[in-house]
Amino acid sequence: MARTTYQDLLDAGVHFGHLTRKWDPKMSQYIFMERNGIHIIDLNKTLTKVEEAAAAIKQIVKSGRKVLFVATKKQAKDIVAEYAKGVNMPFITERWLGGMLTNFATVRKSIKKMSNIDKLTKDGTYSNLSKKERLMIQRERIKLETLLGGIADLNRLPAALFLIDVKKEHIAVSEALKLNIPTFAMVDTNSDPSNIDFPIPANDDATKSISLITGIIIQAIVEGLDERKREKEDEAEKEAAVAKAKADAPEAAPVDRAPAAEGKRTRKVAVEADAAVEDATPTAEATEE
């Protein structure tokens, strides 16, 4: 079943590209026509590409890995942040710090610093500091939260990136390329789709278009999470059934070794009796004497 329809894409304005003079020739395969100096995106190809991207992202999430959402442009940041929070996925909506992926260990240190400030607040140490020190720590905490709050729970590199406007997020794209991290992105007519693994030709400036495409990706993520949950439940049920079967199985009856032991004792007594008879019987020499 299709995740969206041609009419939904049309209503959201997904087909509107940029001015023809701003186009990227590598997007020619996704352009349907030109109208009033604006390129029109081929929505049939958008439908195909968004289905491919959703199916791939579903499998990534189903395997238990994370997808990092990147959208620092004004029109997209609030939409993407809200969607990503809803499925507990990491996101960057303020500024992409250079080296956020390629120098992830240093970024993790900054995140750890943020959590240490939270610990100071909870254990009462924060209240013992001077007013100036508290103010400095508070400002630093706000700054870290703004830049890194969306990836606070990201303990390792993400399995994939979903980006809005690859031209604006070119640093994130280049870092993902260096680390061989798959990229999913909305690409407009002024963007280069050649560096994106799963390009989705779409208008990346209109809020309705961004909301629709991101919503489809989020829907695929929800499906992947649900399937993963069901698989875990099935495995748990199977393990419980196996454990129950082992517990209910009758124990093997112990081998009765008493008769064998009794036979040994009987033979021993007989041998001892024979020996006693032999000792009691007088020999021929004794009889003659």
PDB file of C-alpha atoms in Angstrom:
ATOM      1  CA  MET A   1       0.000   0.000   0.000  1.00  0.00           C
ATOM      2  CA  ALA A   2       1.353   3.444  -0.989  1.00  0.00           C
ATOM      3  CA  ARG A   3       2.301   5.738   1.887  1.00  0.00           C
ATOM      4  CA  THR A   4       1.039   8.818   0.048  1.00  0.00           C
ATOM      5  CA  THR A   5      -0.744   9.754  -3.150  1.00  0.00           C
ATOM      6  CA  TYR A   6      -0.054  11.954  -6.136  1.00  0.00           C
ATOM      7  CA  GLN A   7      -2.814  14.319  -4.987  1.00  0.00           C
ATOM      8  CA  ASP A   8      -1.324  14.657  -1.495  1.00  0.00           C
ATOM      9  CA  LEU A   9       2.019  15.653  -2.997  1.00  0.00           C
ATOM     10  CA  LEU A  10       0.306  18.112  -5.302  1.00  0.00           C
ATOM     11  CA  ASP A  11      -1.688  19.704  -2.470  1.00  0.00           C
ATOM     12  CA  ALA A  12       1.454  20.120  -0.356  1.00  0.00           C
ATOM     13  CA  GLY A  13       3.293  21.890  -3.184  1.00  0.00           C
ATOM     14  CA  VAL A  14       6.002  19.233  -3.381  1.00  0.00           C
ATOM     15  CA  HIS A  15       6.263  19.791  -7.149  1.00  0.00           C
ATOM     16  CA  PHE A  16       7.455  23.413  -6.985  1.00  0.00           C
ATOM     17  CA  GLY A  17      11.179  23.745  -7.675  1.00  0.00           C
ATOM     18  CA  HIS A  18      13.483  26.765  -7.834  1.00  0.00           C
ATOM     19  CA  LEU A  19      13.957  29.332 -10.561  1.00  0.00           C
ATOM     20  CA  THR A  20      15.362  27.826 -13.737  1.00  0.00           C
ATOM     21  CA  ARG A  21      18.499  29.975 -13.518  1.00  0.00           C
ATOM     22  CA  LYS A  22      19.296  28.431 -10.101  1.00  0.00           C
ATOM     23  CA  TRP A  23      18.953  24.810 -11.095  1.00  0.00           C
ATOM     24  CA  ASP A  24      21.537  22.058 -10.782  1.00  0.00           C
ATOM     25  CA  PRO A  25      21.891  20.091 -14.073  1.00  0.00           C
ATOM     26  CA  LYS A  26      22.227  16.843 -12.106  1.00  0.00           C
ATOM     27  CA  MET A  27      18.573  17.230 -11.113  1.00  0.00           C
ATOM     28  CA  SER A  28      17.414  17.111 -14.735  1.00  0.00           C
ATOM     29  CA  GLN A  29      16.200  13.507 -14.422  1.00  0.00           C
ATOM     30  CA  TYR A  30      13.709  14.577 -11.732  1.00  0.00           C
ATOM     31  CA  ILE A  31      12.372  17.686 -13.507  1.00  0.00           C
ATOM     32  CA  PHE A  32       9.061  17.361 -15.350  1.00  0.00           C
ATOM     33  CA  MET A  33       8.799  20.766 -17.054  1.00  0.00           C
ATOM     34  CA  GLU A  34       9.380  24.490 -16.763  1.00  0.00           C
ATOM     35  CA  ARG A  35       6.553  26.920 -16.047  1.00  0.00           C
ATOM     36  CA  ASN A  36       6.808  30.701 -15.589  1.00  0.00           C
ATOM     37  CA  GLY A  37      10.545  30.483 -15.051  1.00  0.00           C
ATOM     38  CA  ILE A  38      10.220  27.782 -12.351  1.00  0.00           C
ATOM     39  CA  HIS A  39      11.103  24.105 -12.653  1.00  0.00           C
ATOM     40  CA  ILE A  40       8.343  21.618 -11.868  1.00  0.00           C
ATOM     41  CA  ILE A  41       9.398  18.377 -10.179  1.00  0.00           C
ATOM     42  CA  ASP A  42       8.121  15.072 -11.590  1.00  0.00           C
ATOM     43  CA  LEU A  43       5.856  13.787  -8.794  1.00  0.00           C
ATOM     44  CA  ASN A  44       5.776  10.266 -10.236  1.00  0.00           C
ATOM     45  CA  LYS A  45       9.482  10.005  -9.508  1.00  0.00           C
ATOM     46  CA  THR A  46       8.953  11.600  -6.102  1.00  0.00           C
ATOM     47  CA  LEU A  47       6.399   8.898  -5.269  1.00  0.00           C
ATOM     48  CA  THR A  48       8.827   6.152  -6.287  1.00  0.00           C
ATOM     49  CA  LYS A  49      11.781   7.646  -4.443  1.00  0.00           C
ATOM     50  CA  VAL A  50       9.908   8.338  -1.216  1.00  0.00           C
ATOM     51  CA  GLU A  51       8.662   4.725  -1.144  1.00  0.00           C
ATOM     52  CA  GLU A  52      12.213   3.432  -1.641  1.00  0.00           C
ATOM     53  CA  ALA A  53      13.547   5.703   1.107  1.00  0.00           C
ATOM     54  CA  ALA A  54      10.765   4.758   3.541  1.00  0.00           C
ATOM     55  CA  ALA A  55      11.302   1.019   2.968  1.00  0.00           C
ATOM     56  CA  ALA A  56      15.068   1.326   3.514  1.00  0.00           C
ATOM     57  CA  ILE A  57      14.738   3.456   6.638  1.00  0.00           C
ATOM     58  CA  LYS A  58      12.190   1.012   8.055  1.00  0.00           C
ATOM     59  CA  GLN A  59      14.712  -1.845   7.808  1.00  0.00           C
ATOM     60  CA  ILE A  60      17.417   0.261   9.485  1.00  0.00           C
ATOM     61  CA  VAL A  61      15.166   1.094  12.435  1.00  0.00           C
ATOM     62  CA  LYS A  62      13.885  -2.486  12.621  1.00  0.00           C
ATOM     63  CA  SER A  63      17.462  -3.640  13.240  1.00  0.00           C
ATOM     64  CA  GLY A  64      17.589  -1.421  16.336  1.00  0.00           C
ATOM     65  CA  ARG A  65      19.717   1.420  14.993  1.00  0.00           C
ATOM     66  CA  LYS A  66      19.182   5.200  15.051  1.00  0.00           C
ATOM     67  CA  VAL A  67      18.498   7.694  12.267  1.00  0.00           C
ATOM     68  CA  LEU A  68      19.808  11.236  12.778  1.00  0.00           C
ATOM     69  CA  PHE A  69      17.524  14.022  11.485  1.00  0.00           C
ATOM     70  CA  VAL A  70      19.288  17.169  10.271  1.00  0.00           C
ATOM     71  CA  ALA A  71      17.355  20.340   9.476  1.00  0.00           C
ATOM     72  CA  THR A  72      18.839  23.710  10.390  1.00  0.00           C
ATOM     73  CA  LYS A  73      16.818  25.881   8.004  1.00  0.00           C
ATOM     74  CA  LYS A  74      14.132  28.046   9.559  1.00  0.00           C
ATOM     75  CA  GLN A  75      11.163  26.440   7.778  1.00  0.00           C
ATOM     76  CA  ALA A  76      12.093  22.905   8.800  1.00  0.00           C
ATOM     77  CA  LYS A  77      13.668  22.975  12.268  1.00  0.00           C
ATOM     78  CA  ASP A  78      10.470  23.009  14.360  1.00  0.00           C
ATOM     79  CA  ILE A  79       8.717  20.415  12.195  1.00  0.00           C
ATOM     80  CA  VAL A  80      11.660  18.002  12.217  1.00  0.00           C
ATOM     81  CA  ALA A  81      12.335  18.432  15.956  1.00  0.00           C
ATOM     82  CA  GLU A  82       8.713  17.635  16.805  1.00  0.00           C
ATOM     83  CA  TYR A  83       8.606  14.571  14.541  1.00  0.00           C
ATOM     84  CA  ALA A  84      11.966  13.230  15.766  1.00  0.00           C
ATOM     85  CA  LYS A  85      11.020  13.619  19.440  1.00  0.00           C
ATOM     86  CA  GLY A  86       7.828  11.673  18.771  1.00  0.00           C
ATOM     87  CA  VAL A  87       9.784   8.547  17.749  1.00  0.00           C
ATOM     88  CA  ASN A  88      12.748   9.108  20.094  1.00  0.00           C
ATOM     89  CA  MET A  89      15.246   9.728  17.297  1.00  0.00           C
ATOM     90  CA  PRO A  90      18.249  12.115  17.520  1.00  0.00           C
ATOM     91  CA  PHE A  91      18.088  15.428  15.671  1.00  0.00           C
ATOM     92  CA  ILE A  92      20.117  18.562  14.892  1.00  0.00           C
ATOM     93  CA  THR A  93      18.073  21.697  14.246  1.00  0.00           C
ATOM     94  CA  GLU A  94      20.308  24.600  15.309  1.00  0.00           C
ATOM     95  CA  ARG A  95      23.793  24.425  13.826  1.00  0.00           C
ATOM     96  CA  TRP A  96      25.835  21.573  12.453  1.00  0.00           C
ATOM     97  CA  LEU A  97      29.127  21.580  14.309  1.00  0.00           C
ATOM     98  CA  GLY A  98      32.034  20.621  12.075  1.00  0.00           C
ATOM     99  CA  GLY A  99      33.231  17.152  13.016  1.00  0.00           C
ATOM    100  CA  MET A 100      29.968  16.123  14.646  1.00  0.00           C
ATOM    101  CA  LEU A 101      30.319  12.720  12.989  1.00  0.00           C
ATOM    102  CA  THR A 102      34.004  12.510  12.084  1.00  0.00           C
ATOM    103  CA  ASN A 103      35.032  13.710  15.545  1.00  0.00           C
ATOM    104  CA  PHE A 104      32.190  12.111  17.458  1.00  0.00           C
ATOM    105  CA  ALA A 105      34.328  11.303  20.537  1.00  0.00           C
ATOM    106  CA  THR A 106      34.845  15.026  21.227  1.00  0.00           C
ATOM    107  CA  VAL A 107      31.138  15.712  20.759  1.00  0.00           C
ATOM    108  CA  ARG A 108      30.385  12.965  23.294  1.00  0.00           C
ATOM    109  CA  LYS A 109      32.634  14.774  25.794  1.00  0.00           C
ATOM    110  CA  SER A 110      30.520  17.912  25.404  1.00  0.00           C
ATOM    111  CA  ILE A 111      27.360  15.874  25.947  1.00  0.00           C
ATOM    112  CA  LYS A 112      28.922  14.319  29.055  1.00  0.00           C
ATOM    113  CA  LYS A 113      29.760  17.811  30.299  1.00  0.00           C
ATOM    114  CA  MET A 114      26.089  18.720  29.964  1.00  0.00           C
ATOM    115  CA  SER A 115      25.064  15.701  32.038  1.00  0.00           C
ATOM    116  CA  ASN A 116      27.685  16.584  34.684  1.00  0.00           C
ATOM    117  CA  ILE A 117      26.132  20.036  35.044  1.00  0.00           C
ATOM    118  CA  ASP A 118      22.762  18.361  35.599  1.00  0.00           C
ATOM    119  CA  LYS A 119      24.319  16.194  38.336  1.00  0.00           C
ATOM    120  CA  LEU A 120      25.672  19.313  40.063  1.00  0.00           C
ATOM    121  CA  THR A 121      22.167  20.724  40.125  1.00  0.00           C
ATOM    122  CA  LYS A 122      20.656  17.560  41.569  1.00  0.00           C
ATOM    123  CA  ASP A 123      23.203  16.804  44.311  1.00  0.00           C
ATOM    124  CA  GLY A 124      23.148  20.329  45.772  1.00  0.00           C
ATOM    125  CA  THR A 125      26.683  21.338  44.742  1.00  0.00           C
ATOM    126  CA  TYR A 126      25.265  23.959  42.371  1.00  0.00           C
ATOM    127  CA  SER A 127      23.615  25.897  45.218  1.00  0.00           C
ATOM    128  CA  ASN A 128      26.944  26.157  47.093  1.00  0.00           C
ATOM    129  CA  LEU A 129      28.622  28.005  44.221  1.00  0.00           C
ATOM    130  CA  SER A 130      28.843  31.770  43.984  1.00  0.00           C
ATOM    131  CA  LYS A 131      26.264  33.681  41.980  1.00  0.00           C
ATOM    132  CA  LYS A 132      28.750  34.416  39.198  1.00  0.00           C
ATOM    133  CA  GLU A 133      29.783  30.756  38.884  1.00  0.00           C
ATOM    134  CA  ARG A 134      26.157  29.639  38.815  1.00  0.00           C
ATOM    135  CA  LEU A 135      25.384  32.142  36.077  1.00  0.00           C
ATOM    136  CA  MET A 136      28.350  30.970  33.961  1.00  0.00           C
ATOM    137  CA  ILE A 137      27.375  27.311  34.348  1.00  0.00           C
ATOM    138  CA  GLN A 138      23.757  28.105  33.531  1.00  0.00           C
ATOM    139  CA  ARG A 139      24.728  29.914  30.332  1.00  0.00           C
ATOM    140  CA  GLU A 140      26.999  27.055  29.277  1.00  0.00           C
ATOM    141  CA  ARG A 141      24.206  24.547  29.963  1.00  0.00           C
ATOM    142  CA  ILE A 142      21.762  26.496  27.789  1.00  0.00           C
ATOM    143  CA  LYS A 143      24.310  26.712  24.974  1.00  0.00           C
ATOM    144  CA  LEU A 144      25.041  22.970  25.091  1.00  0.00           C
ATOM    145  CA  GLU A 145      21.341  22.140  25.249  1.00  0.00           C
ATOM    146  CA  THR A 146      20.656  24.306  22.196  1.00  0.00           C
ATOM    147  CA  LEU A 147      23.417  22.743  20.108  1.00  0.00           C
ATOM    148  CA  LEU A 148      23.468  19.154  21.384  1.00  0.00           C
ATOM    149  CA  GLY A 149      20.183  18.598  23.207  1.00  0.00           C
ATOM    150  CA  GLY A 150      18.768  16.599  20.305  1.00  0.00           C
ATOM    151  CA  ILE A 151      21.629  14.075  20.374  1.00  0.00           C
ATOM    152  CA  ALA A 152      22.009  13.774  24.174  1.00  0.00           C
ATOM    153  CA  ASP A 153      21.021  10.090  24.041  1.00  0.00           C
ATOM    154  CA  LEU A 154      23.113   9.238  20.984  1.00  0.00           C
ATOM    155  CA  ASN A 155      25.839   6.944  22.341  1.00  0.00           C
ATOM    156  CA  ARG A 156      27.314   5.910  18.994  1.00  0.00           C
ATOM    157  CA  LEU A 157      27.336   7.049  15.382  1.00  0.00           C
ATOM    158  CA  PRO A 158      23.899   6.976  13.726  1.00  0.00           C
ATOM    159  CA  ALA A 159      23.103   4.300  11.152  1.00  0.00           C
ATOM    160  CA  ALA A 160      21.709   6.876   8.699  1.00  0.00           C
ATOM    161  CA  LEU A 161      21.042  10.593   8.180  1.00  0.00           C
ATOM    162  CA  PHE A 162      17.813  12.209   7.013  1.00  0.00           C
ATOM    163  CA  LEU A 163      18.403  15.749   5.769  1.00  0.00           C
ATOM    164  CA  ILE A 164      16.318  18.684   4.624  1.00  0.00           C
ATOM    165  CA  ASP A 165      18.121  20.755   1.965  1.00  0.00           C
ATOM    166  CA  VAL A 166      21.407  19.025   1.111  1.00  0.00           C
ATOM    167  CA  LYS A 167      22.849  22.263  -0.206  1.00  0.00           C
ATOM    168  CA  LYS A 168      22.592  23.896   3.221  1.00  0.00           C
ATOM    169  CA  GLU A 169      23.693  20.728   5.051  1.00  0.00           C
ATOM    170  CA  HIS A 170      26.667  20.013   2.762  1.00  0.00           C
ATOM    171  CA  ILE A 171      29.057  19.581   5.723  1.00  0.00           C
ATOM    172  CA  ALA A 172      26.863  16.841   7.202  1.00  0.00           C
ATOM    173  CA  VAL A 173      26.691  15.142   3.801  1.00  0.00           C
ATOM    174  CA  SER A 174      30.488  15.212   3.369  1.00  0.00           C
ATOM    175  CA  GLU A 175      31.054  13.762   6.861  1.00  0.00           C
ATOM    176  CA  ALA A 176      28.523  10.992   6.210  1.00  0.00           C
ATOM    177  CA  LEU A 177      30.344  10.182   2.947  1.00  0.00           C
ATOM    178  CA  LYS A 178      33.679   9.860   4.765  1.00  0.00           C
ATOM    179  CA  LEU A 179      32.164   7.442   7.290  1.00  0.00           C
ATOM    180  CA  ASN A 180      30.036   5.515   4.753  1.00  0.00           C
ATOM    181  CA  ILE A 181      26.828   6.443   6.571  1.00  0.00           C
ATOM    182  CA  PRO A 182      23.740   6.169   4.288  1.00  0.00           C
ATOM    183  CA  THR A 183      21.991   9.470   3.590  1.00  0.00           C
ATOM    184  CA  PHE A 184      18.301  10.152   2.938  1.00  0.00           C
ATOM    185  CA  ALA A 185      17.356  13.662   1.868  1.00  0.00           C
ATOM    186  CA  MET A 186      14.839  15.976   0.275  1.00  0.00           C
ATOM    187  CA  VAL A 187      16.571  17.410  -2.784  1.00  0.00           C
ATOM    188  CA  ASP A 188      15.251  20.475  -4.597  1.00  0.00           C
ATOM    189  CA  THR A 189      16.030  21.507  -8.176  1.00  0.00           C
ATOM    190  CA  ASN A 190      18.996  23.609  -6.998  1.00  0.00           C
ATOM    191  CA  SER A 191      20.675  20.662  -5.209  1.00  0.00           C
ATOM    192  CA  ASP A 192      23.151  17.961  -6.219  1.00  0.00           C
ATOM    193  CA  PRO A 193      21.574  14.520  -5.626  1.00  0.00           C
ATOM    194  CA  SER A 194      24.642  12.526  -6.687  1.00  0.00           C
ATOM    195  CA  ASN A 195      26.087  12.312  -3.151  1.00  0.00           C
ATOM    196  CA  ILE A 196      22.809  11.186  -1.580  1.00  0.00           C
ATOM    197  CA  ASP A 197      22.054   7.459  -1.301  1.00  0.00           C
ATOM    198  CA  PHE A 198      18.259   7.915  -1.221  1.00  0.00           C
ATOM    199  CA  PRO A 199      17.332  11.288  -2.776  1.00  0.00           C
ATOM    200  CA  ILE A 200      13.699  12.379  -2.611  1.00  0.00           C
ATOM    201  CA  PRO A 201      13.021  15.074  -5.239  1.00  0.00           C
ATOM    202  CA  ALA A 202      10.776  17.585  -3.477  1.00  0.00           C
ATOM    203  CA  ASN A 203      10.287  21.212  -2.560  1.00  0.00           C
ATOM    204  CA  ASP A 204      12.485  21.729   0.524  1.00  0.00           C
ATOM    205  CA  ASP A 205      11.337  25.300   1.225  1.00  0.00           C
ATOM    206  CA  ALA A 206       7.578  24.960   1.823  1.00  0.00           C
ATOM    207  CA  THR A 207       6.530  23.856   5.312  1.00  0.00           C
ATOM    208  CA  LYS A 208       3.695  21.686   3.958  1.00  0.00           C
ATOM    209  CA  SER A 209       6.071  19.830   1.661  1.00  0.00           C
ATOM    210  CA  ILE A 210       8.640  19.319   4.434  1.00  0.00           C
ATOM    211  CA  SER A 211       5.929  18.145   6.836  1.00  0.00           C
ATOM    212  CA  LEU A 212       4.477  15.655   4.353  1.00  0.00           C
ATOM    213  CA  ILE A 213       7.776  14.025   3.319  1.00  0.00           C
ATOM    214  CA  THR A 214       9.147  13.954   6.873  1.00  0.00           C
ATOM    215  CA  GLY A 215       5.835  12.526   8.081  1.00  0.00           C
ATOM    216  CA  ILE A 216       6.136   9.646   5.599  1.00  0.00           C
ATOM    217  CA  ILE A 217       9.653   8.859   6.853  1.00  0.00           C
ATOM    218  CA  ILE A 218       8.435   9.012  10.460  1.00  0.00           C
ATOM    219  CA  GLN A 219       5.586   6.643   9.594  1.00  0.00           C
ATOM    220  CA  ALA A 220       8.124   4.150   8.218  1.00  0.00           C
ATOM    221  CA  ILE A 221      10.178   4.486  11.412  1.00  0.00           C
ATOM    222  CA  VAL A 222       7.108   3.784  13.556  1.00  0.00           C
ATOM    223  CA  GLU A 223       6.397   0.661  11.479  1.00  0.00           C
ATOM    224  CA  GLY A 224       9.996  -0.510  11.927  1.00  0.00           C
ATOM    225  CA  LEU A 225       9.855   0.041  15.696  1.00  0.00           C
ATOM    226  CA  ASP A 226       6.537  -1.836  15.956  1.00  0.00           C
ATOM    227  CA  GLU A 227       7.868  -4.804  13.986  1.00  0.00           C
ATOM    228  CA  ARG A 228      10.994  -4.914  16.133  1.00  0.00           C
ATOM    229  CA  LYS A 229       8.841  -4.888  19.274  1.00  0.00           C
ATOM    230  CA  ARG A 230       6.653  -7.718  17.961  1.00  0.00           C
ATOM    231  CA  GLU A 231       9.689  -9.816  17.036  1.00  0.00           C
ATOM    232  CA  LYS A 232      11.115  -9.379  20.534  1.00  0.00           C
ATOM    233  CA  GLU A 233       7.787 -10.385  22.079  1.00  0.00           C
ATOM    234  CA  ASP A 234       7.598 -13.483  19.856  1.00  0.00           C
ATOM    235  CA  GLU A 235      11.147 -14.470  20.820  1.00  0.00           C
ATOM    236  CA  ALA A 236      10.343 -13.997  24.500  1.00  0.00           C
ATOM    237  CA  GLU A 237       7.228 -16.166  24.138  1.00  0.00           C
ATOM    238  CA  LYS A 238       9.209 -18.916  22.398  1.00  0.00           C
ATOM    239  CA  GLU A 239      11.885 -18.867  25.078  1.00  0.00           C
ATOM    240  CA  ALA A 240       9.232 -19.017  27.799  1.00  0.00           C
ATOM    241  CA  ALA A 241       7.532 -21.960  26.045  1.00  0.00           C
ATOM    242  CA  VAL A 242      10.821 -23.857  25.774  1.00  0.00           C
ATOM    243  CA  ALA A 243      11.610 -23.219  29.432  1.00  0.00           C
ATOM    244  CA  LYS A 244       8.119 -24.375  30.458  1.00  0.00           C
ATOM    245  CA  ALA A 245       8.423 -27.536  28.356  1.00  0.00           C
ATOM    246  CA  LYS A 246      11.722 -28.379  30.034  1.00  0.00           C
ATOM    247  CA  ALA A 247      10.230 -27.768  33.476  1.00  0.00           C
ATOM    248  CA  ASP A 248       7.142 -29.919  32.757  1.00  0.00           C
ATOM    249  CA  ALA A 249       9.073 -32.846  31.206  1.00  0.00           C
ATOM    250  CA  PRO A 250       9.126 -35.953  33.569  1.00  0.00           C
ATOM    251  CA  GLU A 251      12.511 -36.694  35.089  1.00  0.00           C
ATOM    252  CA  ALA A 252      14.238 -39.938  34.050  1.00  0.00           C
ATOM    253  CA  ALA A 253      13.551 -42.731  36.560  1.00  0.00           C
ATOM    254  CA  PRO A 254      16.641 -43.635  38.607  1.00  0.00           C
ATOM    255  CA  VAL A 255      18.215 -46.973  37.714  1.00  0.00           C
ATOM    256  CA  ASP A 256      17.559 -49.593  40.424  1.00  0.00           C
ATOM    257  CA  ARG A 257      20.976 -50.985  41.218  1.00  0.00           C
ATOM    258  CA  ALA A 258      19.814 -52.876  44.339  1.00  0.00           C
ATOM    259  CA  PRO A 259      19.368 -56.304  42.646  1.00  0.00           C
ATOM    260  CA  ALA A 260      22.877 -56.214  41.221  1.00  0.00           C
ATOM    261  CA  ALA A 261      24.297 -55.299  44.599  1.00  0.00           C
ATOM    262  CA  GLU A 262      22.224 -58.058  46.187  1.00  0.00           C
ATOM    263  CA  GLY A 263      23.593 -60.593  43.678  1.00  0.00           C
ATOM    264  CA  LYS A 264      27.139 -59.570  44.527  1.00  0.00           C
ATOM    265  CA  ARG A 265      26.489 -60.041  48.233  1.00  0.00           C
ATOM    266  CA  THR A 266      24.885 -63.479  47.596  1.00  0.00           C
ATOM    267  CA  ARG A 267      27.895 -64.655  45.591  1.00  0.00           C
ATOM    268  CA  LYS A 268      30.251 -63.408  48.308  1.00  0.00           C
ATOM    269  CA  VAL A 269      28.346 -65.317  51.019  1.00  0.00           C
ATOM    270  CA  ALA A 270      28.397 -68.524  48.903  1.00  0.00           C
ATOM    271  CA  VAL A 271      32.152 -68.258  48.397  1.00  0.00           C
ATOM    272  CA  GLU A 272      32.710 -67.705  52.097  1.00  0.00           C
ATOM    273  CA  ALA A 273      30.473 -70.745  52.898  1.00  0.00           C
ATOM    274  CA  ASP A 274      32.439 -72.990  50.542  1.00  0.00           C
ATOM    275  CA  ALA A 275      35.681 -71.904  52.124  1.00  0.00           C
ATOM    276  CA  ALA A 276      34.324 -72.731  55.570  1.00  0.00           C
ATOM    277  CA  VAL A 277      33.252 -76.241  54.463  1.00  0.00           C
ATOM    278  CA  GLU A 278      36.678 -76.931  53.019  1.00  0.00           C
ATOM    279  CA  ASP A 279      38.326 -75.891  56.277  1.00  0.00           C
ATOM    280  CA  ALA A 280      35.999 -78.132  58.277  1.00  0.00           C
ATOM    281  CA  THR A 281      36.519 -81.296  56.125  1.00  0.00           C
ATOM    282  CA  PRO A 282      39.400 -83.526  57.502  1.00  0.00           C
ATOM    283  CA  THR A 283      42.117 -84.428  55.086  1.00  0.00           C
ATOM    284  CA  ALA A 284      43.062 -88.059  54.227  1.00  0.00           C
ATOM    285  CA  GLU A 285      46.325 -87.850  56.209  1.00  0.00           C
ATOM    286  CA  ALA A 286      44.475 -86.707  59.291  1.00  0.00           C
ATOM    287  CA  THR A 287      42.067 -89.663  58.967  1.00  0.00           C
ATOM    288  CA  GLU A 288      44.863 -92.259  58.766  1.00  0.00           C
ATOM    289  CA  GLU A 289      46.502 -90.901  61.839  1.00  0.00           C
TER     290      GLU A 289
END
